[in-house]
Amino acid sequence: MMGTFLRSQRHYARFVWITLGVLILVILWGAFVRATGSGAGCGSHWPLCNGVVIPREPQIETMIELFHRLTSAISGLFVLVMLVWAFRAYPKGHIVRKGAVLSFVFIITEGAVGAGLVLFEWVAHNASVGRAISMAVHLVNTFLLLAAVTLTGWWASGGKPMRLRGQGHVGWLVLGGVLMMMVLGASGAVTALGDTLFPAGSLTEGIAQDFLPTAHFLIRLRIYHPIIAIVTSIYLVLASRAIVAARPSAQTRRFARAILITVVVQLVAGFVNVLLLAPVWMQIIHLLLADVLWIAAILLAAAALGEEPAPEHT
């Protein structure tokens, strides 16, 4: 009976979307770990926690970090099941198998980056350049992981494989959006780190800090994220409309509409986040919206590039 279940493609698609939801929850808890300064809750030990498997009388920071490690391991098991199931349910060379392999690769690198943060002690109150770079790398890898799982779910649900060649301006619009969102996400990760390590007492104080030549580099970098966010948001809205015009379908219209709505909500959330001086709960909401926007953009790209491109007029 189990063998028959693992060969079910219909159940597989549902499992992939559940896996995507689990990953998002783990990502949000990871942001909570960073925002609360709990990244050093297990010391510089990995995979052990303070040198033991189960710490005795742990402090709240240790419990927060340990829970993140446990949920990360569970999400890894979900992706592993995705991989095994794909090879049981789909034939050799099927696009779903390729998506599952990519998902597994990125969950491994996700864990490796997380382990590196702990082992190099780029956690808690560390404000080094190395930590800033690692946070940006972590975010990019997270985006790639979400993209791989999203595409696997899309293909398992009947979506067509993407054609990358001969797509004309649509291909370039998709590539531009993906790259700009990665840059935006990386800048957001660095900005969130600066907000956590160097909180401002008031909005006026925070703005003044951004322009001080003697301020820490994480503070001076904060000013660039809102600018990148506005430019990227305008691009996404215009590019989505252009993609729908070139590849008109119910799916591309649905995902383009989702992008427009999420962009507007995200810009409002970003403005509120600044006004409230980046409280933890608002940072979590901001990251959730960023993940939703990224997934919507990936689905729009998959829907648009899965269609047969029409000849472009010159």
PDB file of C-alpha atoms in Angstrom:
ATOM      1  CA  MET A   1       0.000   0.000   0.000  1.00  0.00           C
ATOM      2  CA  MET A   2       2.842   2.406   0.854  1.00  0.00           C
ATOM      3  CA  GLY A   3       4.496   1.683  -2.497  1.00  0.00           C
ATOM      4  CA  THR A   4       1.274   2.519  -4.313  1.00  0.00           C
ATOM      5  CA  PHE A   5       0.904   5.749  -2.342  1.00  0.00           C
ATOM      6  CA  LEU A   6       4.474   6.817  -3.164  1.00  0.00           C
ATOM      7  CA  ARG A   7       3.714   6.324  -6.852  1.00  0.00           C
ATOM      8  CA  SER A   8       0.734   8.670  -6.682  1.00  0.00           C
ATOM      9  CA  GLN A   9       1.452  11.869  -8.584  1.00  0.00           C
ATOM     10  CA  ARG A  10      -1.710  13.579  -7.335  1.00  0.00           C
ATOM     11  CA  HIS A  11      -0.744  13.134  -3.703  1.00  0.00           C
ATOM     12  CA  TYR A  12       2.827  14.113  -4.510  1.00  0.00           C
ATOM     13  CA  ALA A  13       1.822  17.555  -5.761  1.00  0.00           C
ATOM     14  CA  ARG A  14      -0.124  18.184  -2.564  1.00  0.00           C
ATOM     15  CA  PHE A  15       2.851  17.102  -0.472  1.00  0.00           C
ATOM     16  CA  VAL A  16       5.165  19.517  -2.300  1.00  0.00           C
ATOM     17  CA  TRP A  17       2.893  22.481  -1.568  1.00  0.00           C
ATOM     18  CA  ILE A  18       2.747  21.415   2.088  1.00  0.00           C
ATOM     19  CA  THR A  19       6.553  21.270   2.083  1.00  0.00           C
ATOM     20  CA  LEU A  20       6.667  24.811   0.731  1.00  0.00           C
ATOM     21  CA  GLY A  21       4.457  25.964   3.609  1.00  0.00           C
ATOM     22  CA  VAL A  22       6.682  24.201   6.139  1.00  0.00           C
ATOM     23  CA  LEU A  23       9.768  25.865   4.668  1.00  0.00           C
ATOM     24  CA  ILE A  24       8.192  29.309   4.925  1.00  0.00           C
ATOM     25  CA  LEU A  25       7.382  28.733   8.602  1.00  0.00           C
ATOM     26  CA  VAL A  26      10.958  27.615   9.280  1.00  0.00           C
ATOM     27  CA  ILE A  27      12.320  30.666   7.437  1.00  0.00           C
ATOM     28  CA  LEU A  28      10.145  33.005   9.493  1.00  0.00           C
ATOM     29  CA  TRP A  29      11.290  31.365  12.724  1.00  0.00           C
ATOM     30  CA  GLY A  30      14.877  31.805  11.557  1.00  0.00           C
ATOM     31  CA  ALA A  31      14.187  35.522  11.222  1.00  0.00           C
ATOM     32  CA  PHE A  32      12.789  35.479  14.761  1.00  0.00           C
ATOM     33  CA  VAL A  33      16.026  33.854  15.955  1.00  0.00           C
ATOM     34  CA  ARG A  34      18.069  36.638  14.356  1.00  0.00           C
ATOM     35  CA  ALA A  35      15.764  39.455  15.464  1.00  0.00           C
ATOM     36  CA  THR A  36      15.815  38.300  19.098  1.00  0.00           C
ATOM     37  CA  GLY A  37      19.584  37.774  19.159  1.00  0.00           C
ATOM     38  CA  SER A  38      19.136  34.075  19.907  1.00  0.00           C
ATOM     39  CA  GLY A  39      21.522  32.787  17.253  1.00  0.00           C
ATOM     40  CA  ALA A  40      24.182  32.080  19.877  1.00  0.00           C
ATOM     41  CA  GLY A  41      21.756  30.173  22.070  1.00  0.00           C
ATOM     42  CA  CYS A  42      23.681  26.952  21.430  1.00  0.00           C
ATOM     43  CA  GLY A  43      27.089  28.628  21.554  1.00  0.00           C
ATOM     44  CA  SER A  44      29.485  27.956  18.684  1.00  0.00           C
ATOM     45  CA  HIS A  45      28.540  24.269  18.594  1.00  0.00           C
ATOM     46  CA  TRP A  46      26.915  22.544  15.626  1.00  0.00           C
ATOM     47  CA  PRO A  47      25.127  20.165  15.304  1.00  0.00           C
ATOM     48  CA  LEU A  48      25.347  19.831  19.102  1.00  0.00           C
ATOM     49  CA  CYS A  49      23.874  22.532  21.329  1.00  0.00           C
ATOM     50  CA  ASN A  50      26.364  23.869  23.865  1.00  0.00           C
ATOM     51  CA  GLY A  51      28.302  20.638  23.465  1.00  0.00           C
ATOM     52  CA  VAL A  52      25.392  18.287  24.218  1.00  0.00           C
ATOM     53  CA  VAL A  53      22.464  16.824  22.333  1.00  0.00           C
ATOM     54  CA  ILE A  54      19.776  18.089  24.732  1.00  0.00           C
ATOM     55  CA  PRO A  55      20.890  20.957  27.006  1.00  0.00           C
ATOM     56  CA  ARG A  56      19.830  20.878  30.631  1.00  0.00           C
ATOM     57  CA  GLU A  57      18.044  23.890  32.111  1.00  0.00           C
ATOM     58  CA  PRO A  58      18.326  25.868  28.857  1.00  0.00           C
ATOM     59  CA  GLN A  59      17.789  29.620  28.766  1.00  0.00           C
ATOM     60  CA  ILE A  60      15.140  31.129  26.498  1.00  0.00           C
ATOM     61  CA  GLU A  61      17.731  31.946  23.784  1.00  0.00           C
ATOM     62  CA  THR A  62      18.870  28.326  23.768  1.00  0.00           C
ATOM     63  CA  MET A  63      15.298  27.074  23.442  1.00  0.00           C
ATOM     64  CA  ILE A  64      14.614  29.449  20.539  1.00  0.00           C
ATOM     65  CA  GLU A  65      17.759  28.389  18.680  1.00  0.00           C
ATOM     66  CA  LEU A  66      17.266  24.687  19.431  1.00  0.00           C
ATOM     67  CA  PHE A  67      13.683  24.817  18.158  1.00  0.00           C
ATOM     68  CA  HIS A  68      14.951  26.419  14.942  1.00  0.00           C
ATOM     69  CA  ARG A  69      17.456  23.613  14.470  1.00  0.00           C
ATOM     70  CA  LEU A  70      14.804  20.969  15.064  1.00  0.00           C
ATOM     71  CA  THR A  71      12.327  22.532  12.641  1.00  0.00           C
ATOM     72  CA  SER A  72      15.093  23.000  10.071  1.00  0.00           C
ATOM     73  CA  ALA A  73      15.884  19.296  10.334  1.00  0.00           C
ATOM     74  CA  ILE A  74      12.196  18.468   9.891  1.00  0.00           C
ATOM     75  CA  SER A  75      12.009  20.651   6.759  1.00  0.00           C
ATOM     76  CA  GLY A  76      15.064  18.810   5.454  1.00  0.00           C
ATOM     77  CA  LEU A  77      13.245  15.511   5.939  1.00  0.00           C
ATOM     78  CA  PHE A  78      10.269  16.892   4.002  1.00  0.00           C
ATOM     79  CA  VAL A  79      12.510  17.777   1.071  1.00  0.00           C
ATOM     80  CA  LEU A  80      14.212  14.365   1.275  1.00  0.00           C
ATOM     81  CA  VAL A  81      10.805  12.675   1.052  1.00  0.00           C
ATOM     82  CA  MET A  82      10.071  14.942  -1.923  1.00  0.00           C
ATOM     83  CA  LEU A  83      13.193  13.644  -3.645  1.00  0.00           C
ATOM     84  CA  VAL A  84      12.583   9.951  -2.971  1.00  0.00           C
ATOM     85  CA  TRP A  85       8.902  10.242  -3.846  1.00  0.00           C
ATOM     86  CA  ALA A  86       9.684  12.013  -7.148  1.00  0.00           C
ATOM     87  CA  PHE A  87      11.931   9.146  -8.218  1.00  0.00           C
ATOM     88  CA  ARG A  88       9.199   6.651  -7.312  1.00  0.00           C
ATOM     89  CA  ALA A  89       6.298   8.479  -8.968  1.00  0.00           C
ATOM     90  CA  TYR A  90       7.860   9.947 -12.124  1.00  0.00           C
ATOM     91  CA  PRO A  91       9.844   8.382 -14.973  1.00  0.00           C
ATOM     92  CA  LYS A  92      13.509   8.998 -15.704  1.00  0.00           C
ATOM     93  CA  GLY A  93      14.209  12.467 -17.104  1.00  0.00           C
ATOM     94  CA  HIS A  94      10.900  13.947 -15.916  1.00  0.00           C
ATOM     95  CA  ILE A  95      11.024  17.627 -15.007  1.00  0.00           C
ATOM     96  CA  VAL A  96       9.575  16.931 -11.525  1.00  0.00           C
ATOM     97  CA  ARG A  97      12.605  14.775 -10.730  1.00  0.00           C
ATOM     98  CA  LYS A  98      14.901  17.629 -11.717  1.00  0.00           C
ATOM     99  CA  GLY A  99      12.983  20.065  -9.525  1.00  0.00           C
ATOM    100  CA  ALA A 100      13.162  17.701  -6.569  1.00  0.00           C
ATOM    101  CA  VAL A 101      16.921  17.252  -7.034  1.00  0.00           C
ATOM    102  CA  LEU A 102      17.432  21.029  -7.082  1.00  0.00           C
ATOM    103  CA  SER A 103      15.274  21.372  -3.969  1.00  0.00           C
ATOM    104  CA  PHE A 104      17.408  18.815  -2.165  1.00  0.00           C
ATOM    105  CA  VAL A 105      20.641  20.532  -3.240  1.00  0.00           C
ATOM    106  CA  PHE A 106      19.441  23.887  -1.930  1.00  0.00           C
ATOM    107  CA  ILE A 107      18.182  22.489   1.382  1.00  0.00           C
ATOM    108  CA  ILE A 108      21.662  21.032   1.901  1.00  0.00           C
ATOM    109  CA  THR A 109      23.364  24.353   1.128  1.00  0.00           C
ATOM    110  CA  GLU A 110      20.792  26.110   3.323  1.00  0.00           C
ATOM    111  CA  GLY A 111      21.842  23.951   6.235  1.00  0.00           C
ATOM    112  CA  ALA A 112      25.515  24.443   5.429  1.00  0.00           C
ATOM    113  CA  VAL A 113      25.165  28.240   5.474  1.00  0.00           C
ATOM    114  CA  GLY A 114      23.276  28.065   8.763  1.00  0.00           C
ATOM    115  CA  ALA A 115      25.964  25.843  10.270  1.00  0.00           C
ATOM    116  CA  GLY A 116      28.644  28.259   9.043  1.00  0.00           C
ATOM    117  CA  LEU A 117      26.941  31.154  10.804  1.00  0.00           C
ATOM    118  CA  VAL A 118      27.168  29.259  14.086  1.00  0.00           C
ATOM    119  CA  LEU A 119      30.671  27.848  13.673  1.00  0.00           C
ATOM    120  CA  PHE A 120      32.137  31.217  12.652  1.00  0.00           C
ATOM    121  CA  GLU A 121      30.158  32.877  15.453  1.00  0.00           C
ATOM    122  CA  TRP A 122      28.382  35.210  13.012  1.00  0.00           C
ATOM    123  CA  VAL A 123      25.383  35.335  15.325  1.00  0.00           C
ATOM    124  CA  ALA A 124      23.950  37.314  18.252  1.00  0.00           C
ATOM    125  CA  HIS A 125      25.750  40.689  18.463  1.00  0.00           C
ATOM    126  CA  ASN A 126      28.407  40.039  15.813  1.00  0.00           C
ATOM    127  CA  ALA A 127      28.489  43.050  13.450  1.00  0.00           C
ATOM    128  CA  SER A 128      31.308  41.996  11.111  1.00  0.00           C
ATOM    129  CA  VAL A 129      31.478  42.267   7.342  1.00  0.00           C
ATOM    130  CA  GLY A 130      31.587  38.482   7.209  1.00  0.00           C
ATOM    131  CA  ARG A 131      28.233  38.217   8.929  1.00  0.00           C
ATOM    132  CA  ALA A 132      26.664  40.801   6.629  1.00  0.00           C
ATOM    133  CA  ILE A 133      27.873  38.900   3.552  1.00  0.00           C
ATOM    134  CA  SER A 134      26.726  35.583   4.986  1.00  0.00           C
ATOM    135  CA  MET A 135      23.263  36.999   5.670  1.00  0.00           C
ATOM    136  CA  ALA A 136      22.978  38.114   2.045  1.00  0.00           C
ATOM    137  CA  VAL A 137      24.173  34.704   0.825  1.00  0.00           C
ATOM    138  CA  HIS A 138      21.731  33.000   3.189  1.00  0.00           C
ATOM    139  CA  LEU A 139      18.828  35.006   1.775  1.00  0.00           C
ATOM    140  CA  VAL A 140      19.773  34.278  -1.843  1.00  0.00           C
ATOM    141  CA  ASN A 141      20.043  30.552  -1.099  1.00  0.00           C
ATOM    142  CA  THR A 142      16.673  30.690   0.670  1.00  0.00           C
ATOM    143  CA  PHE A 143      15.125  32.276  -2.409  1.00  0.00           C
ATOM    144  CA  LEU A 144      16.651  29.594  -4.629  1.00  0.00           C
ATOM    145  CA  LEU A 145      15.301  26.880  -2.319  1.00  0.00           C
ATOM    146  CA  LEU A 146      11.795  28.371  -2.386  1.00  0.00           C
ATOM    147  CA  ALA A 147      12.009  28.707  -6.170  1.00  0.00           C
ATOM    148  CA  ALA A 148      13.039  25.060  -6.615  1.00  0.00           C
ATOM    149  CA  VAL A 149      10.234  23.743  -4.393  1.00  0.00           C
ATOM    150  CA  THR A 150       7.691  26.093  -5.999  1.00  0.00           C
ATOM    151  CA  LEU A 151       8.637  24.951  -9.493  1.00  0.00           C
ATOM    152  CA  THR A 152       8.511  21.322  -8.410  1.00  0.00           C
ATOM    153  CA  GLY A 153       4.998  21.869  -7.083  1.00  0.00           C
ATOM    154  CA  TRP A 154       4.016  23.720 -10.256  1.00  0.00           C
ATOM    155  CA  TRP A 155       5.253  20.948 -12.529  1.00  0.00           C
ATOM    156  CA  ALA A 156       3.757  18.238 -10.324  1.00  0.00           C
ATOM    157  CA  SER A 157       0.415  20.074 -10.555  1.00  0.00           C
ATOM    158  CA  GLY A 158       0.475  19.915 -14.354  1.00  0.00           C
ATOM    159  CA  GLY A 159       2.476  23.017 -15.219  1.00  0.00           C
ATOM    160  CA  LYS A 160       4.504  22.850 -18.403  1.00  0.00           C
ATOM    161  CA  PRO A 161       8.326  22.853 -18.337  1.00  0.00           C
ATOM    162  CA  MET A 162       9.865  26.272 -18.967  1.00  0.00           C
ATOM    163  CA  ARG A 163      11.448  27.028 -22.320  1.00  0.00           C
ATOM    164  CA  LEU A 164      14.395  29.361 -21.830  1.00  0.00           C
ATOM    165  CA  ARG A 165      15.441  29.786 -25.449  1.00  0.00           C
ATOM    166  CA  GLY A 166      13.614  31.875 -27.990  1.00  0.00           C
ATOM    167  CA  GLN A 167      11.541  33.753 -25.425  1.00  0.00           C
ATOM    168  CA  GLY A 168      12.556  37.192 -26.679  1.00  0.00           C
ATOM    169  CA  HIS A 169      11.854  40.155 -24.427  1.00  0.00           C
ATOM    170  CA  VAL A 170       9.744  38.027 -22.049  1.00  0.00           C
ATOM    171  CA  GLY A 171      12.807  36.021 -21.084  1.00  0.00           C
ATOM    172  CA  TRP A 172      14.757  39.193 -20.391  1.00  0.00           C
ATOM    173  CA  LEU A 173      11.908  40.645 -18.334  1.00  0.00           C
ATOM    174  CA  VAL A 174      11.824  37.499 -16.211  1.00  0.00           C
ATOM    175  CA  LEU A 175      15.600  37.471 -15.765  1.00  0.00           C
ATOM    176  CA  GLY A 176      15.622  41.139 -14.774  1.00  0.00           C
ATOM    177  CA  GLY A 177      12.893  40.602 -12.203  1.00  0.00           C
ATOM    178  CA  VAL A 178      14.611  37.584 -10.666  1.00  0.00           C
ATOM    179  CA  LEU A 179      17.954  39.362 -10.351  1.00  0.00           C
ATOM    180  CA  MET A 180      16.436  42.556  -8.962  1.00  0.00           C
ATOM    181  CA  MET A 181      14.447  40.617  -6.360  1.00  0.00           C
ATOM    182  CA  MET A 182      17.576  38.767  -5.268  1.00  0.00           C
ATOM    183  CA  VAL A 183      19.413  42.067  -4.832  1.00  0.00           C
ATOM    184  CA  LEU A 184      16.427  43.494  -2.967  1.00  0.00           C
ATOM    185  CA  GLY A 185      16.219  40.447  -0.703  1.00  0.00           C
ATOM    186  CA  ALA A 186      19.949  40.534   0.043  1.00  0.00           C
ATOM    187  CA  SER A 187      19.798  44.241   0.894  1.00  0.00           C
ATOM    188  CA  GLY A 188      16.768  43.563   3.084  1.00  0.00           C
ATOM    189  CA  ALA A 189      18.634  40.862   5.000  1.00  0.00           C
ATOM    190  CA  VAL A 190      21.550  43.234   5.659  1.00  0.00           C
ATOM    191  CA  THR A 191      19.179  46.056   6.621  1.00  0.00           C
ATOM    192  CA  ALA A 192      17.300  43.810   9.047  1.00  0.00           C
ATOM    193  CA  LEU A 193      20.630  42.853  10.615  1.00  0.00           C
ATOM    194  CA  GLY A 194      21.499  46.523  11.076  1.00  0.00           C
ATOM    195  CA  ASP A 195      18.096  47.258  12.611  1.00  0.00           C
ATOM    196  CA  THR A 196      18.607  44.405  15.070  1.00  0.00           C
ATOM    197  CA  LEU A 197      22.167  45.266  16.100  1.00  0.00           C
ATOM    198  CA  PHE A 198      21.802  49.063  16.088  1.00  0.00           C
ATOM    199  CA  PRO A 199      18.212  49.927  17.008  1.00  0.00           C
ATOM    200  CA  ALA A 200      17.291  53.600  16.888  1.00  0.00           C
ATOM    201  CA  GLY A 201      15.493  55.321  19.747  1.00  0.00           C
ATOM    202  CA  SER A 202      13.327  57.354  17.379  1.00  0.00           C
ATOM    203  CA  LEU A 203      12.690  57.806  13.664  1.00  0.00           C
ATOM    204  CA  THR A 204      14.581  61.111  13.655  1.00  0.00           C
ATOM    205  CA  GLU A 205      17.539  59.516  15.391  1.00  0.00           C
ATOM    206  CA  GLY A 206      17.534  56.606  12.939  1.00  0.00           C
ATOM    207  CA  ILE A 207      17.534  58.885   9.891  1.00  0.00           C
ATOM    208  CA  ALA A 208      20.330  60.986  11.377  1.00  0.00           C
ATOM    209  CA  GLN A 209      22.406  57.850  12.004  1.00  0.00           C
ATOM    210  CA  ASP A 210      22.070  56.786   8.374  1.00  0.00           C
ATOM    211  CA  PHE A 211      23.992  59.824   7.171  1.00  0.00           C
ATOM    212  CA  LEU A 212      26.717  59.967   9.825  1.00  0.00           C
ATOM    213  CA  PRO A 213      30.107  59.300   8.172  1.00  0.00           C
ATOM    214  CA  THR A 214      31.337  57.745  11.425  1.00  0.00           C
ATOM    215  CA  ALA A 215      28.365  55.390  11.740  1.00  0.00           C
ATOM    216  CA  HIS A 216      28.826  51.646  11.455  1.00  0.00           C
ATOM    217  CA  PHE A 217      28.623  50.401   7.870  1.00  0.00           C
ATOM    218  CA  LEU A 218      25.434  48.419   8.659  1.00  0.00           C
ATOM    219  CA  ILE A 219      23.733  51.665   9.681  1.00  0.00           C
ATOM    220  CA  ARG A 220      24.905  53.562   6.601  1.00  0.00           C
ATOM    221  CA  LEU A 221      23.706  50.746   4.298  1.00  0.00           C
ATOM    222  CA  ARG A 222      20.132  50.981   5.594  1.00  0.00           C
ATOM    223  CA  ILE A 223      19.281  53.936   3.378  1.00  0.00           C
ATOM    224  CA  TYR A 224      19.765  51.916   0.187  1.00  0.00           C
ATOM    225  CA  HIS A 225      17.141  49.242   0.868  1.00  0.00           C
ATOM    226  CA  PRO A 226      14.061  51.513   0.526  1.00  0.00           C
ATOM    227  CA  ILE A 227      15.471  52.911  -2.733  1.00  0.00           C
ATOM    228  CA  ILE A 228      16.075  49.433  -4.143  1.00  0.00           C
ATOM    229  CA  ALA A 229      12.607  48.388  -2.962  1.00  0.00           C
ATOM    230  CA  ILE A 230      10.853  51.235  -4.783  1.00  0.00           C
ATOM    231  CA  VAL A 231      12.798  50.695  -8.028  1.00  0.00           C
ATOM    232  CA  THR A 232      12.211  46.935  -7.933  1.00  0.00           C
ATOM    233  CA  SER A 233       8.516  47.353  -7.155  1.00  0.00           C
ATOM    234  CA  ILE A 234       7.981  49.642 -10.135  1.00  0.00           C
ATOM    235  CA  TYR A 235       9.871  47.212 -12.358  1.00  0.00           C
ATOM    236  CA  LEU A 236       7.842  44.214 -11.175  1.00  0.00           C
ATOM    237  CA  VAL A 237       4.521  45.916 -11.805  1.00  0.00           C
ATOM    238  CA  LEU A 238       5.493  47.120 -15.293  1.00  0.00           C
ATOM    239  CA  ALA A 239       7.244  43.874 -16.227  1.00  0.00           C
ATOM    240  CA  SER A 240       4.256  41.802 -15.075  1.00  0.00           C
ATOM    241  CA  ARG A 241       1.931  43.807 -17.304  1.00  0.00           C
ATOM    242  CA  ALA A 242       4.286  43.402 -20.250  1.00  0.00           C
ATOM    243  CA  ILE A 243       4.567  39.654 -19.663  1.00  0.00           C
ATOM    244  CA  VAL A 244       0.777  39.260 -19.524  1.00  0.00           C
ATOM    245  CA  ALA A 245       0.452  41.233 -22.760  1.00  0.00           C
ATOM    246  CA  ALA A 246       2.939  38.912 -24.466  1.00  0.00           C
ATOM    247  CA  ARG A 247       1.686  35.666 -22.870  1.00  0.00           C
ATOM    248  CA  PRO A 248      -2.013  36.271 -22.157  1.00  0.00           C
ATOM    249  CA  SER A 249      -3.581  33.443 -20.149  1.00  0.00           C
ATOM    250  CA  ALA A 250      -5.665  33.014 -17.029  1.00  0.00           C
ATOM    251  CA  GLN A 251      -2.578  31.848 -15.143  1.00  0.00           C
ATOM    252  CA  THR A 252      -0.292  34.742 -16.066  1.00  0.00           C
ATOM    253  CA  ARG A 253      -3.077  37.217 -15.264  1.00  0.00           C
ATOM    254  CA  ARG A 254      -3.669  35.585 -11.879  1.00  0.00           C
ATOM    255  CA  PHE A 255      -0.004  35.663 -10.882  1.00  0.00           C
ATOM    256  CA  ALA A 256       0.517  39.186 -12.215  1.00  0.00           C
ATOM    257  CA  ARG A 257      -2.443  40.331 -10.107  1.00  0.00           C
ATOM    258  CA  ALA A 258      -0.950  38.597  -7.072  1.00  0.00           C
ATOM    259  CA  ILE A 259       2.336  40.413  -7.675  1.00  0.00           C
ATOM    260  CA  LEU A 260       0.599  43.790  -7.923  1.00  0.00           C
ATOM    261  CA  ILE A 261      -1.349  43.253  -4.686  1.00  0.00           C
ATOM    262  CA  THR A 262       1.673  41.948  -2.796  1.00  0.00           C
ATOM    263  CA  VAL A 263       3.894  44.802  -4.009  1.00  0.00           C
ATOM    264  CA  VAL A 264       1.418  47.382  -2.714  1.00  0.00           C
ATOM    265  CA  VAL A 265       1.004  45.619   0.638  1.00  0.00           C
ATOM    266  CA  GLN A 266       4.759  45.122   0.950  1.00  0.00           C
ATOM    267  CA  LEU A 267       5.504  48.803   0.316  1.00  0.00           C
ATOM    268  CA  VAL A 268       2.981  49.784   2.986  1.00  0.00           C
ATOM    269  CA  ALA A 269       4.468  47.221   5.375  1.00  0.00           C
ATOM    270  CA  GLY A 270       7.964  48.534   4.705  1.00  0.00           C
ATOM    271  CA  PHE A 271       6.847  52.085   5.454  1.00  0.00           C
ATOM    272  CA  VAL A 272       5.171  50.954   8.683  1.00  0.00           C
ATOM    273  CA  ASN A 273       8.271  48.958   9.589  1.00  0.00           C
ATOM    274  CA  VAL A 274      10.381  52.115   9.344  1.00  0.00           C
ATOM    275  CA  LEU A 275       7.884  54.221  11.301  1.00  0.00           C
ATOM    276  CA  LEU A 276       7.708  51.656  14.107  1.00  0.00           C
ATOM    277  CA  LEU A 277      11.512  51.255  14.164  1.00  0.00           C
ATOM    278  CA  ALA A 278      11.452  47.647  12.927  1.00  0.00           C
ATOM    279  CA  PRO A 279       9.801  45.703  15.766  1.00  0.00           C
ATOM    280  CA  VAL A 280      10.303  41.931  15.618  1.00  0.00           C
ATOM    281  CA  TRP A 281       6.715  41.135  14.631  1.00  0.00           C
ATOM    282  CA  MET A 282       6.837  43.642  11.789  1.00  0.00           C
ATOM    283  CA  GLN A 283      10.114  42.200  10.512  1.00  0.00           C
ATOM    284  CA  ILE A 284       8.454  38.771  10.380  1.00  0.00           C
ATOM    285  CA  ILE A 285       5.489  40.131   8.403  1.00  0.00           C
ATOM    286  CA  HIS A 286       7.862  41.979   6.057  1.00  0.00           C
ATOM    287  CA  LEU A 287       9.809  38.786   5.373  1.00  0.00           C
ATOM    288  CA  LEU A 288       6.618  36.764   4.854  1.00  0.00           C
ATOM    289  CA  LEU A 289       5.442  39.239   2.220  1.00  0.00           C
ATOM    290  CA  ALA A 290       8.860  39.099   0.550  1.00  0.00           C
ATOM    291  CA  ASP A 291       8.595  35.303   0.335  1.00  0.00           C
ATOM    292  CA  VAL A 292       5.045  35.500  -1.049  1.00  0.00           C
ATOM    293  CA  LEU A 293       6.127  38.060  -3.650  1.00  0.00           C
ATOM    294  CA  TRP A 294       9.080  35.892  -4.684  1.00  0.00           C
ATOM    295  CA  ILE A 295       6.882  32.798  -5.058  1.00  0.00           C
ATOM    296  CA  ALA A 296       4.321  34.748  -7.104  1.00  0.00           C
ATOM    297  CA  ALA A 297       7.095  36.008  -9.389  1.00  0.00           C
ATOM    298  CA  ILE A 298       8.442  32.472  -9.860  1.00  0.00           C
ATOM    299  CA  LEU A 299       4.973  31.174 -10.718  1.00  0.00           C
ATOM    300  CA  LEU A 300       4.435  34.006 -13.211  1.00  0.00           C
ATOM    301  CA  ALA A 301       7.774  33.150 -14.819  1.00  0.00           C
ATOM    302  CA  ALA A 302       6.869  29.450 -14.953  1.00  0.00           C
ATOM    303  CA  ALA A 303       3.462  30.144 -16.495  1.00  0.00           C
ATOM    304  CA  ALA A 304       4.840  32.608 -19.054  1.00  0.00           C
ATOM    305  CA  LEU A 305       7.920  30.608 -20.071  1.00  0.00           C
ATOM    306  CA  GLY A 306       5.916  27.388 -20.248  1.00  0.00           C
ATOM    307  CA  GLU A 307       3.926  28.728 -23.176  1.00  0.00           C
ATOM    308  CA  GLU A 308       5.013  28.476 -26.784  1.00  0.00           C
ATOM    309  CA  PRO A 309       6.494  31.890 -27.661  1.00  0.00           C
ATOM    310  CA  ALA A 310       4.780  33.689 -30.504  1.00  0.00           C
ATOM    311  CA  PRO A 311       6.940  35.246 -33.263  1.00  0.00           C
ATOM    312  CA  GLU A 312       7.900  38.797 -32.303  1.00  0.00           C
ATOM    313  CA  HIS A 313       7.347  41.576 -34.813  1.00  0.00           C
ATOM    314  CA  THR A 314      10.291  43.754 -35.688  1.00  0.00           C
TER     315      THR A 314
END
